[in-house]
């Protein structure tokens, strides 16, 4: 009966369509004139809406890029600084990335520069590395090519060209978020609100303030373009580029693939479109593997295993979408099959494909989830990193003060309940509607809404565990919240549940979708616009004379072949500002993390002989002690470098909050400043200022009494 009823309904729809098609053009024009809207008027209206929407999107991106550039200039007084002072503003891993960009520009040719990076033995002592692959230097390769090919040498300095590209990409990032919310809601007012929330919550949406060359700043704009899904070609290009720009990109694409898999499993989207995206994944992984020097990390990635399992199970999935009880049971078996095949395939690939597993990440997750405990310095140091801890209350307070979090929760709850209803209807055998009308009040019927709900929940779950993941989640919080308050469909869905009859629900939904974002926009403008203008008008002072003096001394006094040892963060700055070889780098690599742990022993309670053996094993010639680490007063007890070292070395026993030290040696960084034996036998102080003490590591040990 149900099937015959559906057939009658389709027949009636076909007759209605046929009758409307047979309507004479004169009658159709009369009908349009009755409504007061001619086809020409409708065309002009749509064109105007598209034109002004695109203009607003592009303008928003350009204004944001200009805002970042202005803020950066005000923060660092960038244009009035010397080159050395500018380079000191790049800290940690940012300094390393920019240093390779400098090296490429100094090379006699681009080919020679690439060769020197792929066979690099001038950065880390006793190591020859493929820096392009190991540190994902494709952004620097592209920037150097553009700088030289565009003839910008005579127009702009290299540093301005580099940061200008990054700021431009951030403008594209904002434009892509604008367009995504605009397309989803149908009004570019949602795009304007997205941009406003994004800028106001800048400290939680991007790391651009203090880490310009980071891989995320290069990669995430392409991911935003990929999520917008303008066309097949753009999705393909942005997916591959995103994978090339960031070594961890395939993990984020894996979450996206999981979202699409759930979307397809519950028959909430067309399988053909979903599998087109899977093909893009496969193509990008294959091309990335070839062009990233046969990067085995892509072969053992969970993304490849999941997509392969889905492609293998495609035939079964096509056979289970028939609406019967047996097919629904088979659908559950299908989900179980895909997950099992994915896990099995990933384990097999790891067994047969040679790869460097990031063991520290697996151990970190073990400890983070409470499955294990450790006294290991590296693990505890990672746990103490702010980006790898759970988000603080200040994070949620900032999002609440900007009204972003309350509206996001409201939109998410409505969309989630609507999606749950749709899934329940699918399980009961109700087919998916081809077109959803406003009066239906079923926002969960739209595939893109379901995708973004699942995606934001997955990213949000990660952000609740690791604060560093907020930079992936918060931009989509801005986009989803703005879409929701500007979408008449969302308000109509809410009114359907409330069974509103006093006022016409469609009219009220249209009014609220315009009034609510307008009120939010005015309140944000009144409260936050003065703060933003104050940021741009105030001249902040960033000056580090001690570091400038240290770098100047190294360039003038240290031998060209010298190797420096010290904290990884300082080594990155030394590599950038002087070009001298260092013993460690501030990067999350298993081998480099072990080096960092060994060299950090200069702040432990170890003997002079032990420290000397460690440093000479890495062929270090100079040692730099930082007062900021040696005399560190950390806000979190037990997270200071010296505390972590004492715990790892067994030099401190903690019992009921009391600490007992039983090392027979004093803290090395303190004792070496006393200039007495045996420290003067191994080390000779050659330079010092208020922040740094530089010691030459003696090649010939003269034992003094």
XYZ file of C-alpha atoms in Angstrom:
705
model
C 0.000 0.000 0.000
C 2.789 2.340 0.894
C 4.538 1.671 -2.415
C 1.325 2.174 -4.419
C 0.641 5.427 -2.537
C 4.135 6.653 -3.293
C 3.632 5.746 -6.963
C 0.382 7.769 -7.070
C 2.131 10.720 -5.448
C 4.960 10.593 -8.007
C 2.380 10.351 -10.821
C 0.507 13.426 -9.507
C 3.790 15.353 -9.228
C 4.619 14.367 -12.817
C 1.210 15.531 -14.058
C 1.540 18.845 -12.216
C 5.010 19.364 -13.662
C 3.723 18.497 -17.152
C 0.824 20.895 -16.823
C 3.065 23.696 -15.630
C 5.455 23.006 -18.502
C 2.571 23.223 -20.974
C 1.581 26.643 -19.615
C 1.854 29.242 -22.334
C 4.597 31.840 -21.978
C 1.949 34.590 -21.957
C 0.130 32.944 -19.043
C 3.421 32.486 -17.161
C 4.326 36.147 -17.648
C 0.850 37.150 -16.447
C 1.349 34.999 -13.358
C 4.711 36.622 -12.687
C 3.240 40.098 -13.197
C 0.512 39.269 -10.674
C 3.204 38.507 -8.140
C 4.841 41.801 -9.036
C 8.060 40.137 -10.094
C 9.046 39.674 -13.719
C 11.767 37.195 -14.746
C 14.002 40.172 -15.570
C 13.416 41.640 -12.112
C 14.224 38.294 -10.462
C 17.418 37.987 -12.493
C 18.559 41.489 -11.519
C 17.738 40.813 -7.883
C 19.757 37.603 -7.824
C 22.673 39.228 -9.603
C 22.675 42.150 -7.155
C 22.563 39.774 -4.191
C 25.428 37.711 -5.605
C 27.480 40.775 -6.529
C 27.179 42.515 -3.173
C 27.690 39.231 -1.314
C 30.910 38.481 -3.205
C 32.035 42.073 -2.731
C 31.417 41.813 1.012
C 33.265 38.475 1.202
C 36.332 39.711 -0.671
C 36.343 43.016 1.210
C 36.152 41.195 4.543
C 39.153 39.054 3.643
C 41.179 42.033 2.434
C 40.326 44.131 5.487
C 41.301 41.293 7.803
C 44.666 40.910 6.050
C 45.250 44.686 6.370
C 44.216 44.515 10.024
C 46.752 41.744 10.723
C 49.490 43.657 8.944
C 48.739 46.852 10.874
C 48.536 45.057 14.202
C 51.826 43.266 13.527
C 53.507 46.576 12.704
C 52.182 48.223 15.854
C 53.075 45.283 18.057
C 56.704 44.923 16.974
C 57.486 48.374 15.456
C 58.529 46.202 12.550
C 59.402 48.809 9.957
C 61.678 50.748 12.340
C 63.719 47.691 13.379
C 66.980 46.401 12.007
C 66.967 43.010 10.283
C 68.331 41.218 13.359
C 65.681 42.726 15.617
C 62.952 41.715 13.173
C 64.176 38.141 13.038
C 64.155 37.858 16.833
C 60.362 38.295 16.704
C 60.214 34.794 15.176
C 60.341 32.424 18.130
C 60.633 28.651 18.495
C 59.648 26.583 15.463
C 58.712 29.760 13.566
C 62.389 30.779 13.572
C 63.384 27.451 12.019
C 60.874 27.697 9.177
C 61.830 31.249 8.313
C 65.566 30.427 8.458
C 65.145 27.929 5.613
C 63.301 30.556 3.570
C 66.351 32.811 4.018
C 68.678 30.013 2.952
C 66.684 29.403 -0.224
C 66.955 33.071 -1.192
C 70.709 33.090 -0.547
C 71.338 29.988 -2.687
C 72.948 30.609 -6.116
C 69.948 28.939 -7.766
C 66.612 27.484 -6.704
C 67.699 23.968 -7.681
C 70.850 24.289 -5.586
C 68.838 25.625 -2.665
C 66.427 22.676 -2.782
C 69.321 20.221 -2.977
C 70.961 21.771 0.086
C 67.709 21.494 2.026
C 67.108 17.881 1.039
C 70.688 16.980 2.008
C 71.014 19.351 4.932
C 73.990 18.837 7.270
C 74.443 22.455 8.380
C 71.548 22.757 10.814
C 71.755 20.006 13.438
C 75.152 18.622 14.435
C 75.932 15.015 13.469
C 72.755 14.790 11.357
C 72.066 14.958 7.643
C 68.355 15.499 7.155
C 65.881 15.997 4.353
C 64.548 19.236 5.804
C 61.874 19.632 3.118
C 60.250 16.327 4.062
C 60.977 16.237 7.782
C 59.907 19.830 8.466
C 57.323 20.258 5.666
C 59.051 23.203 4.006
C 56.814 23.358 0.918
C 55.431 26.779 1.992
C 58.982 28.154 2.054
C 59.699 26.646 -1.368
C 56.600 28.303 -2.822
C 57.326 31.645 -1.141
C 60.918 31.730 -2.391
C 59.859 30.848 -5.956
C 57.187 33.561 -5.971
C 59.597 36.121 -4.521
C 62.244 35.507 -7.161
C 59.921 34.888 -10.110
C 57.849 38.015 -9.464
C 60.926 40.235 -9.410
C 60.109 41.457 -5.921
C 63.775 41.763 -4.884
C 63.849 45.424 -5.892
C 60.393 46.246 -4.546
C 59.979 44.585 -1.138
C 62.184 43.000 1.487
C 62.029 39.186 1.839
C 60.535 39.273 5.337
C 57.663 41.548 4.268
C 56.961 39.346 1.257
C 56.866 36.235 3.451
C 54.570 37.576 6.161
C 52.478 39.294 3.484
C 51.701 35.911 1.893
C 50.682 34.482 5.275
C 48.447 37.473 6.037
C 46.940 37.158 2.558
C 46.165 33.492 3.211
C 44.428 34.488 6.442
C 42.302 36.841 4.371
C 41.370 33.905 2.109
C 40.612 31.882 5.251
C 38.114 34.494 6.440
C 36.597 34.817 2.959
C 36.070 31.031 2.736
C 34.331 30.991 6.133
C 32.211 33.954 5.013
C 31.104 32.173 1.842
C 30.412 28.889 3.665
C 28.040 30.520 6.155
C 26.501 32.611 3.357
C 25.767 29.566 1.175
C 24.342 27.603 4.114
C 22.066 30.389 5.393
C 21.181 32.081 2.107
C 22.189 35.540 3.338
C 25.579 37.211 3.379
C 24.624 38.755 6.709
C 25.737 35.415 8.173
C 29.129 35.871 6.533
C 29.547 39.313 8.106
C 28.683 37.914 11.536
C 31.141 35.038 11.027
C 33.955 37.471 10.278
C 33.045 39.660 13.260
C 33.131 36.720 15.676
C 36.327 35.407 14.096
C 38.182 38.709 14.586
C 36.847 39.382 18.082
C 37.940 35.911 19.206
C 41.239 36.116 17.323
C 43.279 34.748 20.244
C 41.223 31.532 20.060
C 40.679 31.244 16.310
C 44.259 31.576 15.065
C 47.904 31.474 16.170
C 48.859 34.222 13.740
C 49.637 36.706 16.544
C 52.730 34.917 17.822
C 53.597 32.236 15.288
C 53.307 33.562 11.741
C 55.233 30.804 9.849
C 53.531 27.899 11.654
C 52.254 25.165 9.340
C 48.620 25.662 10.426
C 48.631 29.275 9.240
C 49.713 28.101 5.791
C 47.407 25.073 5.641
C 44.058 25.924 7.251
C 42.992 28.502 4.627
C 43.085 25.709 2.030
C 41.055 23.461 4.313
C 38.443 26.221 4.673
C 38.246 26.461 0.876
C 37.893 22.691 0.674
C 35.061 22.679 3.225
C 33.228 25.395 1.277
C 32.985 22.894 -1.644
C 32.540 25.431 -4.444
C 33.322 22.980 -7.235
C 35.035 19.636 -7.812
C 38.228 21.179 -9.170
C 38.630 23.561 -6.205
C 37.970 20.771 -3.694
C 40.611 18.601 -5.364
C 43.231 21.362 -5.529
C 42.613 22.615 -1.981
C 42.659 19.083 -0.515
C 46.009 18.271 -2.094
C 47.525 21.661 -1.213
C 46.311 21.320 2.368
C 47.995 17.917 2.593
C 51.268 19.341 1.283
C 51.328 22.303 3.671
C 50.925 20.522 7.014
C 52.345 17.186 8.138
C 49.312 16.501 10.348
C 46.731 17.391 7.693
C 45.767 13.784 6.995
C 44.487 13.421 10.571
C 42.084 16.326 10.063
C 41.006 14.886 6.716
C 40.426 11.591 8.511
C 37.901 13.325 10.802
C 36.269 14.795 7.719
C 36.105 11.343 6.123
C 34.479 9.950 9.296
C 31.843 12.708 9.082
C 31.129 11.840 5.449
C 31.043 8.137 6.274
C 28.370 8.684 8.962
C 26.479 10.953 6.572
C 26.440 8.237 3.922
C 25.738 5.377 6.334
C 22.436 6.923 7.423
C 21.486 7.771 3.820
C 21.586 11.509 4.546
C 23.532 12.395 1.399
C 23.977 11.135 -2.135
C 26.515 8.327 -2.136
C 27.873 9.402 -5.510
C 28.954 12.805 -4.166
C 30.475 11.283 -1.023
C 32.492 8.800 -3.059
C 33.734 11.587 -5.301
C 35.315 13.109 -2.190
C 36.804 9.710 -1.287
C 38.398 9.588 -4.740
C 39.886 13.035 -4.103
C 41.394 11.692 -0.874
C 42.931 8.731 -2.690
C 44.340 10.914 -5.455
C 45.776 13.434 -2.974
C 47.365 10.696 -0.864
C 48.915 9.029 -3.902
C 50.230 12.287 -5.368
C 51.410 13.460 -1.952
C 53.284 10.200 -1.384
C 55.146 10.616 -4.666
C 55.954 14.326 -4.333
C 56.826 14.190 -0.618
C 59.807 11.920 -1.221
C 57.728 8.731 -0.785
C 56.397 9.818 2.581
C 55.465 6.565 4.322
C 53.410 8.456 6.932
C 50.700 8.897 4.287
C 50.591 5.163 3.553
C 50.101 4.201 7.199
C 47.690 7.069 7.867
C 44.202 6.185 9.163
C 42.754 8.229 6.280
C 44.064 5.829 3.635
C 42.872 2.790 5.592
C 39.375 4.222 6.067
C 38.937 5.349 2.459
C 40.213 2.009 1.142
C 37.785 0.142 3.388
C 34.917 2.351 2.218
C 35.763 1.825 -1.440
C 35.931 -1.936 -0.926
C 32.576 -1.926 0.858
C 30.814 0.236 -1.702
C 29.083 -2.649 -3.456
C 27.651 -3.958 -0.191
C 26.424 -0.504 0.776
C 24.532 -0.192 -2.525
C 22.738 -3.461 -1.856
C 21.553 -2.590 1.647
C 19.744 0.668 0.874
C 16.332 -0.873 0.234
C 14.393 0.195 3.344
C 13.526 -3.308 4.625
C 14.252 -4.525 8.140
C 16.916 -6.898 6.800
C 18.606 -4.079 4.906
C 18.688 -1.937 8.047
C 20.334 -4.763 9.964
C 22.812 -5.180 7.116
C 23.513 -1.466 7.290
C 24.619 -1.855 10.908
C 26.781 -4.775 9.809
C 28.149 -2.574 7.058
C 29.303 0.051 9.567
C 30.909 -2.661 11.685
C 32.566 -4.135 8.583
C 34.051 -0.797 7.505
C 35.473 -0.119 10.961
C 36.932 -3.636 11.198
C 38.490 -3.511 7.737
C 39.919 -0.041 8.475
C 41.593 -1.166 11.683
C 42.891 -4.414 10.146
C 44.215 -2.685 7.047
C 45.978 -0.020 9.108
C 47.700 -2.646 11.255
C 48.801 -4.600 8.174
C 50.193 -1.480 6.504
C 52.188 -0.628 9.622
C 53.596 -4.145 9.644
C 54.758 -4.169 6.024
C 55.452 -0.500 5.227
C 58.683 0.856 6.739
C 57.824 4.016 8.613
C 58.932 6.168 11.508
C 56.196 5.985 14.094
C 55.908 9.001 16.374
C 56.280 6.966 19.545
C 56.121 10.026 21.773
C 52.599 10.802 20.477
C 51.328 7.311 21.320
C 52.909 7.415 24.789
C 51.538 10.901 25.325
C 47.998 9.760 24.489
C 48.384 6.813 26.868
C 49.323 9.084 29.747
C 46.807 11.769 28.770
C 43.976 9.222 28.871
C 45.130 7.972 32.268
C 46.189 4.556 30.986
C 49.743 4.943 32.260
C 52.014 7.106 34.407
C 55.624 8.088 33.853
C 58.545 10.067 35.250
C 60.008 10.558 31.776
C 61.069 14.155 31.190
C 59.833 14.404 27.593
C 56.381 13.011 28.367
C 55.879 15.226 31.409
C 57.224 18.220 29.491
C 54.661 17.610 26.746
C 51.887 17.259 29.315
C 52.897 20.636 30.746
C 52.646 22.409 27.383
C 49.675 24.751 27.418
C 48.543 23.672 23.952
C 48.405 20.009 25.050
C 46.376 20.599 28.211
C 42.614 20.825 28.595
C 41.258 24.298 27.801
C 41.115 26.730 30.697
C 38.016 28.475 32.023
C 39.265 31.707 30.476
C 38.775 30.189 27.024
C 35.061 29.534 27.618
C 34.694 32.888 29.373
C 36.083 34.748 26.347
C 33.736 32.913 23.968
C 30.791 33.648 26.266
C 31.611 37.356 26.608
C 31.558 37.712 22.826
C 28.136 35.908 22.810
C 29.608 33.259 20.474
C 29.348 30.246 22.769
C 25.681 30.713 23.852
C 24.457 31.073 20.267
C 26.639 28.187 19.106
C 25.166 25.897 21.760
C 21.641 26.982 20.791
C 22.250 26.355 17.088
C 24.030 23.055 17.744
C 21.223 21.716 19.962
C 18.508 22.572 17.423
C 20.474 21.129 14.498
C 21.482 18.036 16.474
C 17.915 17.233 17.503
C 16.692 17.805 13.963
C 19.425 15.533 12.577
C 18.506 12.898 15.176
C 14.890 13.041 14.006
C 15.995 12.641 10.393
C 18.169 9.636 11.262
C 15.251 8.062 13.125
C 13.035 8.576 10.057
C 15.690 6.959 7.864
C 15.826 3.953 10.204
C 12.030 3.701 10.015
C 12.270 3.601 6.225
C 11.105 7.104 5.331
C 12.924 8.322 2.191
C 15.020 11.490 2.165
C 13.280 14.523 0.713
C 14.819 15.818 -2.483
C 13.897 19.426 -1.651
C 13.233 20.847 1.805
C 10.879 23.824 2.003
C 11.009 26.507 4.667
C 7.598 25.614 6.033
C 8.694 21.992 6.604
C 10.863 23.027 9.559
C 13.377 20.227 8.937
C 16.799 21.797 8.890
C 18.345 18.392 9.632
C 17.279 17.162 6.176
C 20.027 19.206 4.516
C 23.200 17.108 4.006
C 25.592 20.047 4.473
C 24.017 20.819 7.858
C 24.409 17.224 8.997
C 28.031 17.224 7.856
C 28.922 20.423 9.711
C 27.161 19.250 12.881
C 29.108 15.969 12.914
C 32.343 17.727 11.967
C 32.070 20.392 14.648
C 31.249 17.783 17.306
C 34.340 15.748 16.403
C 36.588 18.829 16.394
C 34.973 20.073 19.602
C 35.656 16.768 21.336
C 39.347 17.138 20.496
C 39.364 20.778 21.592
C 37.953 19.775 24.989
C 40.969 17.496 25.477
C 43.742 19.605 23.929
C 43.632 23.397 23.963
C 45.799 23.555 20.842
C 42.922 22.009 18.882
C 40.767 25.067 19.553
C 42.361 26.726 16.522
C 40.680 24.091 14.353
C 37.340 24.142 16.169
C 36.632 27.796 17.033
C 36.565 29.121 13.418
C 33.819 26.614 12.593
C 32.012 27.555 15.789
C 31.922 31.119 14.420
C 30.656 29.901 11.062
C 27.993 27.516 12.427
C 26.670 29.967 15.020
C 26.420 32.761 12.433
C 24.691 30.473 9.953
C 22.167 29.359 12.576
C 20.991 32.746 13.827
C 20.718 34.006 10.221
C 18.860 30.953 8.894
C 15.032 31.126 8.712
C 15.007 27.306 8.488
C 16.536 26.995 11.946
C 13.972 29.321 13.503
C 11.188 27.527 11.613
C 12.430 24.173 12.951
C 12.267 25.563 16.487
C 8.749 26.948 15.945
C 7.559 23.585 14.594
C 8.638 21.927 17.825
C 7.017 24.697 19.898
C 3.854 24.429 17.733
C 3.654 28.207 17.464
C 0.239 29.334 16.214
C -0.280 32.825 17.631
C 1.937 34.438 14.988
C 2.542 33.216 11.463
C 5.695 31.064 11.978
C 7.215 31.663 8.529
C 6.920 35.430 8.840
C 8.335 35.348 12.373
C 11.236 33.122 11.244
C 12.104 35.567 8.459
C 11.946 38.519 10.858
C 14.093 36.844 13.516
C 16.682 35.678 10.967
C 17.263 39.352 10.163
C 16.629 40.973 13.553
C 18.723 38.679 15.790
C 21.983 38.913 13.799
C 21.459 42.675 13.419
C 21.119 43.086 17.188
C 24.155 40.844 17.762
C 26.140 42.836 15.212
C 25.321 46.193 16.798
C 26.149 44.943 20.306
C 29.477 43.505 19.101
C 30.249 46.747 17.280
C 29.508 48.857 20.344
C 31.530 46.721 22.756
C 34.474 45.385 20.739
C 35.107 47.853 17.911
C 36.663 50.452 20.268
C 38.967 47.750 21.653
C 40.110 46.741 18.186
C 40.792 50.355 17.228
C 42.725 50.819 20.467
C 44.878 47.781 19.579
C 45.696 49.329 16.229
C 46.420 52.796 17.619
C 48.631 51.777 20.550
C 52.339 51.311 19.907
C 53.458 48.259 21.840
C 57.110 47.836 22.708
C 58.873 44.611 21.864
C 62.577 44.894 22.439
C 64.982 42.267 23.700
C 68.428 43.899 23.937
C 70.027 40.896 25.656
C 69.128 38.557 22.804
C 70.269 41.147 20.238
C 73.611 41.452 22.034
C 73.991 37.669 22.175
C 73.331 37.256 18.454
C 75.696 40.100 17.627
C 78.458 38.523 19.714
C 77.965 35.126 18.023
C 78.174 36.647 14.532
C 81.313 38.612 15.399
C 83.245 36.358 17.787
C 82.212 32.712 17.332
C 84.024 30.503 14.782
C 82.021 29.743 11.648
C 82.199 25.991 12.321
C 81.030 26.332 15.945
C 78.113 24.265 17.295
C 75.923 25.783 19.998
C 74.009 23.931 22.707
C 71.166 25.262 24.850
C 67.383 25.281 25.068
C 65.676 24.289 21.780
C 63.755 27.587 21.605
C 66.966 29.616 21.767
C 68.664 27.314 19.255
C 65.946 28.085 16.716
C 66.604 31.820 17.064
C 70.384 31.287 16.806
C 69.954 29.264 13.614
C 67.809 32.013 12.069
C 69.780 35.074 13.179
C 73.325 33.780 12.792
C 73.198 30.673 10.595
C 75.450 28.766 13.025
C 74.936 25.044 13.576
C 73.011 23.957 16.686
C 72.670 20.748 18.663
C 68.867 20.664 18.899
C 65.703 22.196 17.437
C 62.246 23.029 18.864
C 60.426 20.371 16.828
C 58.305 17.383 17.874
C 60.466 14.639 16.407
C 61.420 11.489 18.351
C 65.163 11.901 17.789
C 65.128 15.658 18.389
C 63.030 15.284 21.535
C 65.611 12.854 22.919
C 68.364 15.355 22.126
C 66.398 18.110 23.817
C 66.027 16.006 26.948
C 69.757 15.292 27.066
C 70.794 18.922 26.541
C 68.224 20.174 29.049
C 70.357 18.359 31.633
C 72.368 21.589 31.927
C 69.537 22.686 34.261
C 69.607 19.484 36.343
C 71.577 18.371 39.398
C 74.235 16.516 37.467
C 78.027 16.644 37.697
C 80.199 18.774 35.429
C 81.702 15.614 33.950
C 78.259 14.202 33.038
C 77.218 17.417 31.304
C 80.559 17.625 29.501
C 80.147 14.084 28.138
C 76.616 14.823 26.933
C 77.593 18.032 25.137
C 80.722 16.621 23.510
C 78.723 13.614 22.266
C 76.854 16.119 20.056
C 80.094 17.891 19.049
C 78.971 21.112 20.772
C 81.590 23.870 21.105
C 79.621 26.463 23.070
C 77.041 26.196 25.846
C 74.445 28.896 26.574
C 72.794 29.082 30.019
C 69.546 31.071 30.231
C 68.699 32.739 33.520
C 64.996 32.628 32.673
C 65.103 28.804 32.794
C 67.691 28.382 35.548
C 65.774 30.722 37.892
C 62.327 29.955 36.525
C 59.338 30.590 38.771
C 56.591 28.693 36.983
C 52.867 29.252 37.612
C 52.216 25.489 37.613
C 54.055 23.549 40.282
C 56.071 20.676 38.864
C 56.046 22.027 35.299
C 59.282 23.996 35.455
C 62.086 22.458 33.387
C 64.283 21.946 36.451
C 61.421 20.266 38.368
C 60.757 17.848 35.516
C 64.460 17.027 35.303
C 64.695 16.383 39.040
C 61.715 14.016 38.877
C 63.082 12.179 35.825
C 66.563 11.857 37.362
C 65.244 10.741 40.736
C 66.711 13.766 42.498
C 63.432 14.700 44.176
C 61.024 12.516 46.092
C 57.574 13.974 46.658
C 55.667 12.738 49.688
C 52.418 14.417 50.746
C 53.436 17.691 49.132
C 56.950 17.826 50.614
C 60.026 17.554 48.422
C 63.292 15.990 49.493
C 66.409 16.445 47.369
C 69.180 13.900 47.691
C 71.505 14.607 44.744
C 75.117 15.075 45.849
C 75.618 17.704 43.126
C 74.246 21.202 42.980
C 72.194 22.483 40.063
C 74.605 22.716 37.135
C 73.356 26.069 35.803
C 74.012 27.630 39.223
C 77.275 25.902 40.003
C 78.932 26.697 36.674
C 78.583 30.452 37.386
C 80.733 30.090 40.530
C 83.866 29.516 38.416
C 85.439 26.855 40.604
C 86.823 23.382 39.958
C 85.794 21.061 38.412
C 83.484 23.340 36.342
C 86.315 25.606 35.144
C 88.181 22.498 34.013
C 85.519 21.659 31.433
C 84.004 25.068 30.623
C 85.349 28.591 30.116
C 83.032 31.590 30.276
C 83.498 33.765 27.198
C 80.457 36.069 27.250
C 77.610 37.060 29.541
C 74.873 39.636 29.987
C 71.786 39.927 32.170
C 70.009 36.967 30.513
C 72.648 34.697 28.973
C 75.937 33.099 29.989
C 78.042 31.620 27.180
C 80.715 28.999 27.917
C 83.271 27.508 25.587
C 83.464 23.726 25.966
C 87.145 22.961 26.460
C 88.698 20.515 24.038
C 91.694 20.044 26.326
C 90.774 19.585 29.959
C 93.168 21.230 32.421
C 92.453 19.954 35.918
C 92.950 22.692 38.458
C 92.971 22.391 42.210
